[in-house]
Amino acid sequence: MRSQIYRTASRTVKSLLSASRSSPLLCEGRTAAVATLTTFRGRIPTVTSFHERAQYKSSQSGWLSAALTLPAAAYMLHDQEAHAAELERTFIAIKPDGVQRGLISEIISRFERKGFKLVAIKLVVPSKDFAQRHYHDLKERPFFNGLCDFLSSGPVLAMVWEGEGVIKYGRKLIGATDPQKSEPGTIRGDLAVVVGRNIIHGSDGPETAKDEIALWFEPRELVSYTSNAEKWIYGAN
Ligand code: IDP
Ligand code: MG
């Protein structure tokens, strides 16, 4: 009897989750379900992006009551989705030199193979003004003008990557600013020679990650999804 209730409840939650996947109008419900699962497990709901937070807030009450009627299912289901909602995001860009040298797939594959998840990507030619906004914290440096000229000189591959510790570890994958000092095995260490052509940018902390993602992407360009590999990438024994 108990297991039958669980199966029925489980199917109901599953179908609600999959319906929300197929309809953008329902994605609000899915985010709320994720937040609800986190609540139900006795943890503080941590929903990372601001638009997810807004969605959670606007639809919280309806889903909370639904979850109360589906306790076992809500407890068991989609653990990885609850986890995914807590993961951090960073802004990574392949600069014009990396794009022109045909290093896009090489760089993406390093982040992908590590286990990080791509949640936004686009090829853009930034204006000089945009480049100046991106590098605003370097405006007093002598190379600022040349740096902004260079960033706006051709296509840049702008991306957002998601994963546990992705901001700090993304910087490790990238290597030191000056490729002469980057360790072999890092992107700059393996693929670049001088600081003025170091092929890639990565946010250097949580605040810059948030600001840079907001500068380069509209919230609707960030795609929240569960990757099949997540249950093999995350877990504790
Ligand atoms: P980061 O890219 O490793 O975060 P930052 O100090 O934020 O390094 O500098 C931004 C970019 O400015 C670097 O990636 C590099 O392209 C460029 N840059 C930094 N220092 C120099 C320099 O001394 N000469 C020329 N360009 C520089
Ligand atoms: Mg920097």
PDB file of C-alpha atoms and ligand atoms in Angstrom:
ATOM      1  CA  MET A   1       0.000   0.000   0.000  1.00  0.00           C
ATOM      2  CA  ARG A   2       2.702   2.427   1.054  1.00  0.00           C
ATOM      3  CA  SER A   3       4.837   1.671  -1.959  1.00  0.00           C
ATOM      4  CA  GLN A   4       1.840   2.070  -4.222  1.00  0.00           C
ATOM      5  CA  ILE A   5       1.175   5.530  -2.789  1.00  0.00           C
ATOM      6  CA  TYR A   6       4.809   6.342  -3.344  1.00  0.00           C
ATOM      7  CA  ARG A   7       4.715   5.109  -6.940  1.00  0.00           C
ATOM      8  CA  THR A   8       1.619   7.137  -7.728  1.00  0.00           C
ATOM      9  CA  ALA A   9       3.025  10.230  -6.076  1.00  0.00           C
ATOM     10  CA  SER A  10       6.332   9.683  -7.785  1.00  0.00           C
ATOM     11  CA  ARG A  11       4.661   9.428 -11.207  1.00  0.00           C
ATOM     12  CA  THR A  12       2.693  12.607 -10.529  1.00  0.00           C
ATOM     13  CA  VAL A  13       5.768  14.626  -9.610  1.00  0.00           C
ATOM     14  CA  LYS A  14       7.719  13.124 -12.533  1.00  0.00           C
ATOM     15  CA  SER A  15       5.024  14.044 -15.020  1.00  0.00           C
ATOM     16  CA  LEU A  16       4.798  17.548 -13.603  1.00  0.00           C
ATOM     17  CA  LEU A  17       8.560  17.909 -13.937  1.00  0.00           C
ATOM     18  CA  SER A  18       8.622  16.567 -17.478  1.00  0.00           C
ATOM     19  CA  ALA A  19       5.630  18.692 -18.508  1.00  0.00           C
ATOM     20  CA  SER A  20       7.452  21.727 -17.207  1.00  0.00           C
ATOM     21  CA  ARG A  21      10.452  20.755 -19.380  1.00  0.00           C
ATOM     22  CA  SER A  22       8.427  20.675 -22.550  1.00  0.00           C
ATOM     23  CA  SER A  23       6.639  23.962 -21.933  1.00  0.00           C
ATOM     24  CA  PRO A  24       8.526  27.171 -21.266  1.00  0.00           C
ATOM     25  CA  LEU A  25       5.389  28.544 -19.651  1.00  0.00           C
ATOM     26  CA  LEU A  26       5.620  25.882 -17.008  1.00  0.00           C
ATOM     27  CA  CYS A  27       9.269  26.293 -16.145  1.00  0.00           C
ATOM     28  CA  GLU A  28       8.183  28.427 -13.200  1.00  0.00           C
ATOM     29  CA  GLY A  29       6.559  25.349 -11.708  1.00  0.00           C
ATOM     30  CA  ARG A  30       9.670  23.271 -12.226  1.00  0.00           C
ATOM     31  CA  THR A  31      11.917  25.766 -10.472  1.00  0.00           C
ATOM     32  CA  ALA A  32       9.435  25.915  -7.634  1.00  0.00           C
ATOM     33  CA  ALA A  33       9.462  22.121  -7.446  1.00  0.00           C
ATOM     34  CA  VAL A  34      13.230  22.134  -7.148  1.00  0.00           C
ATOM     35  CA  ALA A  35      13.120  24.732  -4.390  1.00  0.00           C
ATOM     36  CA  THR A  36      10.373  22.778  -2.657  1.00  0.00           C
ATOM     37  CA  LEU A  37      12.391  19.576  -2.717  1.00  0.00           C
ATOM     38  CA  THR A  38      15.254  21.420  -1.077  1.00  0.00           C
ATOM     39  CA  THR A  39      12.907  22.793   1.582  1.00  0.00           C
ATOM     40  CA  PHE A  40      11.411  19.406   2.211  1.00  0.00           C
ATOM     41  CA  ARG A  41      14.826  17.910   2.864  1.00  0.00           C
ATOM     42  CA  GLY A  42      15.249  20.332   5.738  1.00  0.00           C
ATOM     43  CA  ARG A  43      17.841  22.504   4.033  1.00  0.00           C
ATOM     44  CA  ILE A  44      17.649  26.218   3.482  1.00  0.00           C
ATOM     45  CA  PRO A  45      16.440  26.742  -0.082  1.00  0.00           C
ATOM     46  CA  THR A  46      19.326  28.176  -2.057  1.00  0.00           C
ATOM     47  CA  VAL A  47      18.301  29.117  -5.533  1.00  0.00           C
ATOM     48  CA  THR A  48      21.205  30.751  -7.295  1.00  0.00           C
ATOM     49  CA  SER A  49      20.202  32.950 -10.192  1.00  0.00           C
ATOM     50  CA  PHE A  50      18.083  35.969  -9.594  1.00  0.00           C
ATOM     51  CA  HIS A  51      15.450  34.936 -12.098  1.00  0.00           C
ATOM     52  CA  GLU A  52      15.188  31.522 -10.479  1.00  0.00           C
ATOM     53  CA  ARG A  53      14.784  33.297  -7.159  1.00  0.00           C
ATOM     54  CA  ALA A  54      12.031  35.454  -8.586  1.00  0.00           C
ATOM     55  CA  GLN A  55      10.283  32.408 -10.004  1.00  0.00           C
ATOM     56  CA  TYR A  56      10.583  30.605  -6.718  1.00  0.00           C
ATOM     57  CA  LYS A  57       9.119  33.543  -4.842  1.00  0.00           C
ATOM     58  CA  SER A  58       6.203  34.026  -7.196  1.00  0.00           C
ATOM     59  CA  SER A  59       5.096  30.402  -7.187  1.00  0.00           C
ATOM     60  CA  GLN A  60       6.254  29.121  -3.833  1.00  0.00           C
ATOM     61  CA  SER A  61       2.968  28.764  -1.993  1.00  0.00           C
ATOM     62  CA  GLY A  62       1.105  26.572  -4.522  1.00  0.00           C
ATOM     63  CA  TRP A  63       3.949  24.087  -4.763  1.00  0.00           C
ATOM     64  CA  LEU A  64       4.538  23.908  -1.060  1.00  0.00           C
ATOM     65  CA  SER A  65       1.035  22.621  -0.544  1.00  0.00           C
ATOM     66  CA  ALA A  66       1.472  20.168  -3.444  1.00  0.00           C
ATOM     67  CA  ALA A  67       4.644  18.847  -1.852  1.00  0.00           C
ATOM     68  CA  LEU A  68       2.879  18.239   1.436  1.00  0.00           C
ATOM     69  CA  THR A  69       0.539  15.847  -0.313  1.00  0.00           C
ATOM     70  CA  LEU A  70       3.435  14.050  -2.045  1.00  0.00           C
ATOM     71  CA  PRO A  71       5.939  13.609   0.743  1.00  0.00           C
ATOM     72  CA  ALA A  72       7.715  10.381  -0.223  1.00  0.00           C
ATOM     73  CA  ALA A  73       7.941  11.280  -3.889  1.00  0.00           C
ATOM     74  CA  ALA A  74       9.208  14.754  -3.201  1.00  0.00           C
ATOM     75  CA  TYR A  75      11.802  13.352  -0.844  1.00  0.00           C
ATOM     76  CA  MET A  76      13.140  10.759  -3.256  1.00  0.00           C
ATOM     77  CA  LEU A  77      12.872  12.455  -6.611  1.00  0.00           C
ATOM     78  CA  HIS A  78      15.425  14.353  -8.594  1.00  0.00           C
ATOM     79  CA  ASP A  79      18.002  14.795  -5.911  1.00  0.00           C
ATOM     80  CA  GLN A  80      20.353  16.008  -8.610  1.00  0.00           C
ATOM     81  CA  GLU A  81      17.911  18.746  -9.624  1.00  0.00           C
ATOM     82  CA  ALA A  82      17.869  20.088  -6.087  1.00  0.00           C
ATOM     83  CA  HIS A  83      21.659  19.946  -6.187  1.00  0.00           C
ATOM     84  CA  ALA A  84      21.861  21.640  -9.564  1.00  0.00           C
ATOM     85  CA  ALA A  85      19.917  24.606  -8.206  1.00  0.00           C
ATOM     86  CA  GLU A  86      22.691  25.272  -5.698  1.00  0.00           C
ATOM     87  CA  LEU A  87      25.637  25.235  -8.094  1.00  0.00           C
ATOM     88  CA  GLU A  88      27.645  28.334  -8.874  1.00  0.00           C
ATOM     89  CA  ARG A  89      28.240  29.892 -12.258  1.00  0.00           C
ATOM     90  CA  THR A  90      31.146  31.703 -13.857  1.00  0.00           C
ATOM     91  CA  PHE A  91      31.715  33.756 -16.977  1.00  0.00           C
ATOM     92  CA  ILE A  92      34.312  32.380 -19.400  1.00  0.00           C
ATOM     93  CA  ALA A  93      35.221  33.997 -22.727  1.00  0.00           C
ATOM     94  CA  ILE A  94      37.508  32.861 -25.517  1.00  0.00           C
ATOM     95  CA  LYS A  95      39.110  36.066 -26.747  1.00  0.00           C
ATOM     96  CA  PRO A  96      39.623  36.927 -30.449  1.00  0.00           C
ATOM     97  CA  ASP A  97      43.075  35.266 -30.517  1.00  0.00           C
ATOM     98  CA  GLY A  98      41.662  31.953 -29.196  1.00  0.00           C
ATOM     99  CA  VAL A  99      38.776  32.050 -31.669  1.00  0.00           C
ATOM    100  CA  GLN A 100      41.040  32.881 -34.635  1.00  0.00           C
ATOM    101  CA  ARG A 101      43.509  30.153 -33.688  1.00  0.00           C
ATOM    102  CA  GLY A 102      40.779  27.515 -33.767  1.00  0.00           C
ATOM    103  CA  LEU A 103      40.971  26.744 -30.062  1.00  0.00           C
ATOM    104  CA  ILE A 104      37.246  26.838 -29.266  1.00  0.00           C
ATOM    105  CA  SER A 105      36.688  23.095 -29.138  1.00  0.00           C
ATOM    106  CA  GLU A 106      39.957  22.490 -27.278  1.00  0.00           C
ATOM    107  CA  ILE A 107      38.989  24.967 -24.555  1.00  0.00           C
ATOM    108  CA  ILE A 108      35.361  23.900 -24.281  1.00  0.00           C
ATOM    109  CA  SER A 109      36.389  20.269 -24.015  1.00  0.00           C
ATOM    110  CA  ARG A 110      38.613  20.992 -21.011  1.00  0.00           C
ATOM    111  CA  PHE A 111      35.691  22.479 -19.069  1.00  0.00           C
ATOM    112  CA  GLU A 112      33.308  19.791 -20.303  1.00  0.00           C
ATOM    113  CA  ARG A 113      35.584  16.841 -19.478  1.00  0.00           C
ATOM    114  CA  LYS A 114      36.211  18.216 -16.011  1.00  0.00           C
ATOM    115  CA  GLY A 115      32.476  17.857 -15.329  1.00  0.00           C
ATOM    116  CA  PHE A 116      31.341  21.464 -15.557  1.00  0.00           C
ATOM    117  CA  LYS A 117      28.104  22.235 -17.359  1.00  0.00           C
ATOM    118  CA  LEU A 118      27.663  24.771 -20.160  1.00  0.00           C
ATOM    119  CA  VAL A 119      24.564  26.890 -19.482  1.00  0.00           C
ATOM    120  CA  ALA A 120      25.016  29.745 -21.987  1.00  0.00           C
ATOM    121  CA  ILE A 121      27.089  30.356 -25.107  1.00  0.00           C
ATOM    122  CA  LYS A 122      27.241  32.913 -27.937  1.00  0.00           C
ATOM    123  CA  LEU A 123      29.701  34.340 -30.437  1.00  0.00           C
ATOM    124  CA  VAL A 124      29.810  38.133 -30.352  1.00  0.00           C
ATOM    125  CA  VAL A 125      31.980  41.015 -31.520  1.00  0.00           C
ATOM    126  CA  PRO A 126      31.918  43.407 -28.570  1.00  0.00           C
ATOM    127  CA  SER A 127      32.096  47.138 -29.159  1.00  0.00           C
ATOM    128  CA  LYS A 128      35.008  49.094 -27.698  1.00  0.00           C
ATOM    129  CA  ASP A 129      32.622  50.636 -25.182  1.00  0.00           C
ATOM    130  CA  PHE A 130      31.440  47.184 -24.124  1.00  0.00           C
ATOM    131  CA  ALA A 131      35.043  45.972 -23.773  1.00  0.00           C
ATOM    132  CA  GLN A 132      35.784  48.983 -21.570  1.00  0.00           C
ATOM    133  CA  ARG A 133      32.838  48.087 -19.362  1.00  0.00           C
ATOM    134  CA  HIS A 134      34.019  44.478 -19.138  1.00  0.00           C
ATOM    135  CA  TYR A 135      37.540  45.519 -18.111  1.00  0.00           C
ATOM    136  CA  HIS A 136      36.475  48.613 -16.089  1.00  0.00           C
ATOM    137  CA  ASP A 137      38.586  47.597 -13.081  1.00  0.00           C
ATOM    138  CA  LEU A 138      41.752  47.872 -15.219  1.00  0.00           C
ATOM    139  CA  LYS A 139      41.087  51.372 -16.578  1.00  0.00           C
ATOM    140  CA  GLU A 140      44.112  52.881 -14.821  1.00  0.00           C
ATOM    141  CA  ARG A 141      46.522  50.325 -16.285  1.00  0.00           C
ATOM    142  CA  PRO A 142      48.768  51.368 -19.209  1.00  0.00           C
ATOM    143  CA  PHE A 143      47.580  48.454 -21.365  1.00  0.00           C
ATOM    144  CA  PHE A 144      43.861  49.209 -20.855  1.00  0.00           C
ATOM    145  CA  ASN A 145      43.272  50.909 -24.209  1.00  0.00           C
ATOM    146  CA  GLY A 146      45.141  48.273 -26.224  1.00  0.00           C
ATOM    147  CA  LEU A 147      43.397  45.502 -24.301  1.00  0.00           C
ATOM    148  CA  CYS A 148      39.948  46.941 -25.079  1.00  0.00           C
ATOM    149  CA  ASP A 149      40.903  47.502 -28.733  1.00  0.00           C
ATOM    150  CA  PHE A 150      41.967  43.886 -28.920  1.00  0.00           C
ATOM    151  CA  LEU A 151      38.880  42.427 -27.193  1.00  0.00           C
ATOM    152  CA  SER A 152      36.644  44.358 -29.596  1.00  0.00           C
ATOM    153  CA  SER A 153      38.720  43.462 -32.678  1.00  0.00           C
ATOM    154  CA  GLY A 154      36.901  40.236 -33.538  1.00  0.00           C
ATOM    155  CA  PRO A 155      34.604  37.474 -32.402  1.00  0.00           C
ATOM    156  CA  VAL A 156      34.619  36.502 -28.740  1.00  0.00           C
ATOM    157  CA  LEU A 157      33.003  33.268 -27.574  1.00  0.00           C
ATOM    158  CA  ALA A 158      31.083  34.197 -24.422  1.00  0.00           C
ATOM    159  CA  MET A 159      30.009  31.378 -22.113  1.00  0.00           C
ATOM    160  CA  VAL A 160      28.589  30.636 -18.696  1.00  0.00           C
ATOM    161  CA  TRP A 161      29.734  27.443 -17.001  1.00  0.00           C
ATOM    162  CA  GLU A 162      28.116  25.917 -13.959  1.00  0.00           C
ATOM    163  CA  GLY A 163      29.408  23.532 -11.315  1.00  0.00           C
ATOM    164  CA  GLU A 164      30.590  23.125  -7.786  1.00  0.00           C
ATOM    165  CA  GLY A 165      33.557  25.454  -7.265  1.00  0.00           C
ATOM    166  CA  VAL A 166      33.560  26.448 -10.951  1.00  0.00           C
ATOM    167  CA  ILE A 167      34.709  30.042 -10.347  1.00  0.00           C
ATOM    168  CA  LYS A 168      37.918  29.134  -8.555  1.00  0.00           C
ATOM    169  CA  TYR A 169      38.584  25.906 -10.435  1.00  0.00           C
ATOM    170  CA  GLY A 170      37.851  27.592 -13.768  1.00  0.00           C
ATOM    171  CA  ARG A 171      40.752  29.930 -12.998  1.00  0.00           C
ATOM    172  CA  LYS A 172      42.941  26.908 -12.280  1.00  0.00           C
ATOM    173  CA  LEU A 173      42.052  25.356 -15.624  1.00  0.00           C
ATOM    174  CA  ILE A 174      42.894  28.686 -17.286  1.00  0.00           C
ATOM    175  CA  GLY A 175      46.240  29.222 -15.536  1.00  0.00           C
ATOM    176  CA  ALA A 176      48.168  32.363 -14.567  1.00  0.00           C
ATOM    177  CA  THR A 177      47.511  35.628 -16.440  1.00  0.00           C
ATOM    178  CA  ASP A 178      50.980  35.590 -17.990  1.00  0.00           C
ATOM    179  CA  PRO A 179      51.394  32.392 -20.029  1.00  0.00           C
ATOM    180  CA  GLN A 180      55.127  32.504 -19.264  1.00  0.00           C
ATOM    181  CA  LYS A 181      54.126  31.775 -15.671  1.00  0.00           C
ATOM    182  CA  SER A 182      51.173  29.448 -16.331  1.00  0.00           C
ATOM    183  CA  GLU A 183      51.772  25.824 -15.433  1.00  0.00           C
ATOM    184  CA  PRO A 184      51.872  23.232 -18.205  1.00  0.00           C
ATOM    185  CA  GLY A 185      48.524  21.475 -18.262  1.00  0.00           C
ATOM    186  CA  THR A 186      46.607  24.740 -17.956  1.00  0.00           C
ATOM    187  CA  ILE A 187      44.930  26.369 -20.954  1.00  0.00           C
ATOM    188  CA  ARG A 188      47.281  29.347 -21.054  1.00  0.00           C
ATOM    189  CA  GLY A 189      50.268  27.177 -20.118  1.00  0.00           C
ATOM    190  CA  ASP A 190      49.641  24.786 -22.985  1.00  0.00           C
ATOM    191  CA  LEU A 191      48.224  27.095 -25.622  1.00  0.00           C
ATOM    192  CA  ALA A 192      49.540  30.664 -25.222  1.00  0.00           C
ATOM    193  CA  VAL A 193      52.911  32.419 -25.043  1.00  0.00           C
ATOM    194  CA  VAL A 194      52.491  36.102 -24.105  1.00  0.00           C
ATOM    195  CA  VAL A 195      50.234  38.035 -21.726  1.00  0.00           C
ATOM    196  CA  GLY A 196      48.757  40.236 -24.472  1.00  0.00           C
ATOM    197  CA  ARG A 197      47.477  37.135 -26.319  1.00  0.00           C
ATOM    198  CA  ASN A 198      46.460  34.812 -23.496  1.00  0.00           C
ATOM    199  CA  ILE A 199      43.338  33.583 -25.359  1.00  0.00           C
ATOM    200  CA  ILE A 200      40.817  33.276 -22.520  1.00  0.00           C
ATOM    201  CA  HIS A 201      39.064  35.216 -19.782  1.00  0.00           C
ATOM    202  CA  GLY A 202      37.551  33.817 -16.588  1.00  0.00           C
ATOM    203  CA  SER A 203      35.795  35.607 -13.714  1.00  0.00           C
ATOM    204  CA  ASP A 204      38.067  35.974 -10.700  1.00  0.00           C
ATOM    205  CA  GLY A 205      35.473  35.755  -7.896  1.00  0.00           C
ATOM    206  CA  PRO A 206      31.771  35.433  -7.068  1.00  0.00           C
ATOM    207  CA  GLU A 207      31.039  39.166  -7.396  1.00  0.00           C
ATOM    208  CA  THR A 208      32.799  39.535 -10.757  1.00  0.00           C
ATOM    209  CA  ALA A 209      31.140  36.336 -11.976  1.00  0.00           C
ATOM    210  CA  LYS A 210      27.724  37.761 -11.155  1.00  0.00           C
ATOM    211  CA  ASP A 211      28.503  41.143 -12.754  1.00  0.00           C
ATOM    212  CA  GLU A 212      30.111  39.666 -15.871  1.00  0.00           C
ATOM    213  CA  ILE A 213      27.298  37.177 -16.478  1.00  0.00           C
ATOM    214  CA  ALA A 214      24.800  40.044 -16.155  1.00  0.00           C
ATOM    215  CA  LEU A 215      26.871  42.214 -18.529  1.00  0.00           C
ATOM    216  CA  TRP A 216      27.205  39.591 -21.289  1.00  0.00           C
ATOM    217  CA  PHE A 217      23.909  37.694 -21.016  1.00  0.00           C
ATOM    218  CA  GLU A 218      20.200  38.332 -20.600  1.00  0.00           C
ATOM    219  CA  PRO A 219      18.714  36.132 -17.851  1.00  0.00           C
ATOM    220  CA  ARG A 220      16.655  34.284 -20.489  1.00  0.00           C
ATOM    221  CA  GLU A 221      19.854  33.235 -22.296  1.00  0.00           C
ATOM    222  CA  LEU A 222      20.941  31.148 -19.298  1.00  0.00           C
ATOM    223  CA  VAL A 223      19.600  27.629 -19.612  1.00  0.00           C
ATOM    224  CA  SER A 224      18.847  25.677 -16.450  1.00  0.00           C
ATOM    225  CA  TYR A 225      18.789  21.953 -17.085  1.00  0.00           C
ATOM    226  CA  THR A 226      19.818  18.670 -15.551  1.00  0.00           C
ATOM    227  CA  SER A 227      22.610  16.915 -17.380  1.00  0.00           C
ATOM    228  CA  ASN A 228      22.517  13.126 -17.457  1.00  0.00           C
ATOM    229  CA  ALA A 229      26.055  12.966 -16.164  1.00  0.00           C
ATOM    230  CA  GLU A 230      25.345  14.914 -12.984  1.00  0.00           C
ATOM    231  CA  LYS A 231      24.463  11.892 -10.913  1.00  0.00           C
ATOM    232  CA  TRP A 232      27.892  10.479 -11.789  1.00  0.00           C
ATOM    233  CA  ILE A 233      29.780  13.716 -11.264  1.00  0.00           C
ATOM    234  CA  TYR A 234      28.280  14.611  -7.875  1.00  0.00           C
ATOM    235  CA  GLY A 235      27.746  12.362  -4.904  1.00  0.00           C
ATOM    236  CA  ALA A 236      29.112  11.434  -1.531  1.00  0.00           C
ATOM    237  CA  ASN A 237      29.831   7.991  -0.149  1.00  0.00           C
TER     238      ASN A 237
HETATM  239  P1  IDP B   1      43.186  37.714 -15.919  1.00  0.00           P
HETATM  240  O1  IDP B   1      42.711  37.713 -17.347  1.00  0.00           O
HETATM  241  O2  IDP B   1      44.080  36.541 -15.625  1.00  0.00           O
HETATM  242  O3  IDP B   1      42.051  37.861 -14.931  1.00  0.00           O
HETATM  243  P2  IDP B   1      43.783  40.518 -15.398  1.00  0.00           P
HETATM  244  O4  IDP B   1      44.854  41.027 -14.474  1.00  0.00           O
HETATM  245  O5  IDP B   1      42.375  40.685 -14.990  1.00  0.00           O
HETATM  246  O6  IDP B   1      44.132  39.001 -15.724  1.00  0.00           O
HETATM  247  O7  IDP B   1      44.020  41.239 -16.783  1.00  0.00           O
HETATM  248  C1  IDP B   1      43.065  41.161 -17.816  1.00  0.00           C
HETATM  249  C2  IDP B   1      43.761  40.941 -19.131  1.00  0.00           C
HETATM  250  O8  IDP B   1      44.581  42.053 -19.398  1.00  0.00           O
HETATM  251  C3  IDP B   1      44.691  39.749 -19.171  1.00  0.00           C
HETATM  252  O9  IDP B   1      44.052  38.533 -19.413  1.00  0.00           O
HETATM  253  C4  IDP B   1      45.634  40.140 -20.280  1.00  0.00           C
HETATM  254  O10 IDP B   1      45.017  39.863 -21.538  1.00  0.00           O
HETATM  255  C5  IDP B   1      45.721  41.633 -20.116  1.00  0.00           C
HETATM  256  N1  IDP B   1      46.917  42.014 -19.347  1.00  0.00           N
HETATM  257  C6  IDP B   1      47.130  41.830 -18.025  1.00  0.00           C
HETATM  258  N2  IDP B   1      48.337  42.276 -17.663  1.00  0.00           N
HETATM  259  C7  IDP B   1      48.905  42.745 -18.798  1.00  0.00           C
HETATM  260  C8  IDP B   1      50.167  43.368 -19.081  1.00  0.00           C
HETATM  261  O11 IDP B   1      51.002  43.544 -18.219  1.00  0.00           O
HETATM  262  N3  IDP B   1      50.378  43.732 -20.366  1.00  0.00           N
HETATM  263  C9  IDP B   1      49.461  43.543 -21.350  1.00  0.00           C
HETATM  264  N4  IDP B   1      48.270  42.981 -21.134  1.00  0.00           N
HETATM  265  C10 IDP B   1      47.988  42.588 -19.876  1.00  0.00           C
HETATM  266 MG    MG B   2      40.752  39.432 -14.505  1.00  0.00          MG
END
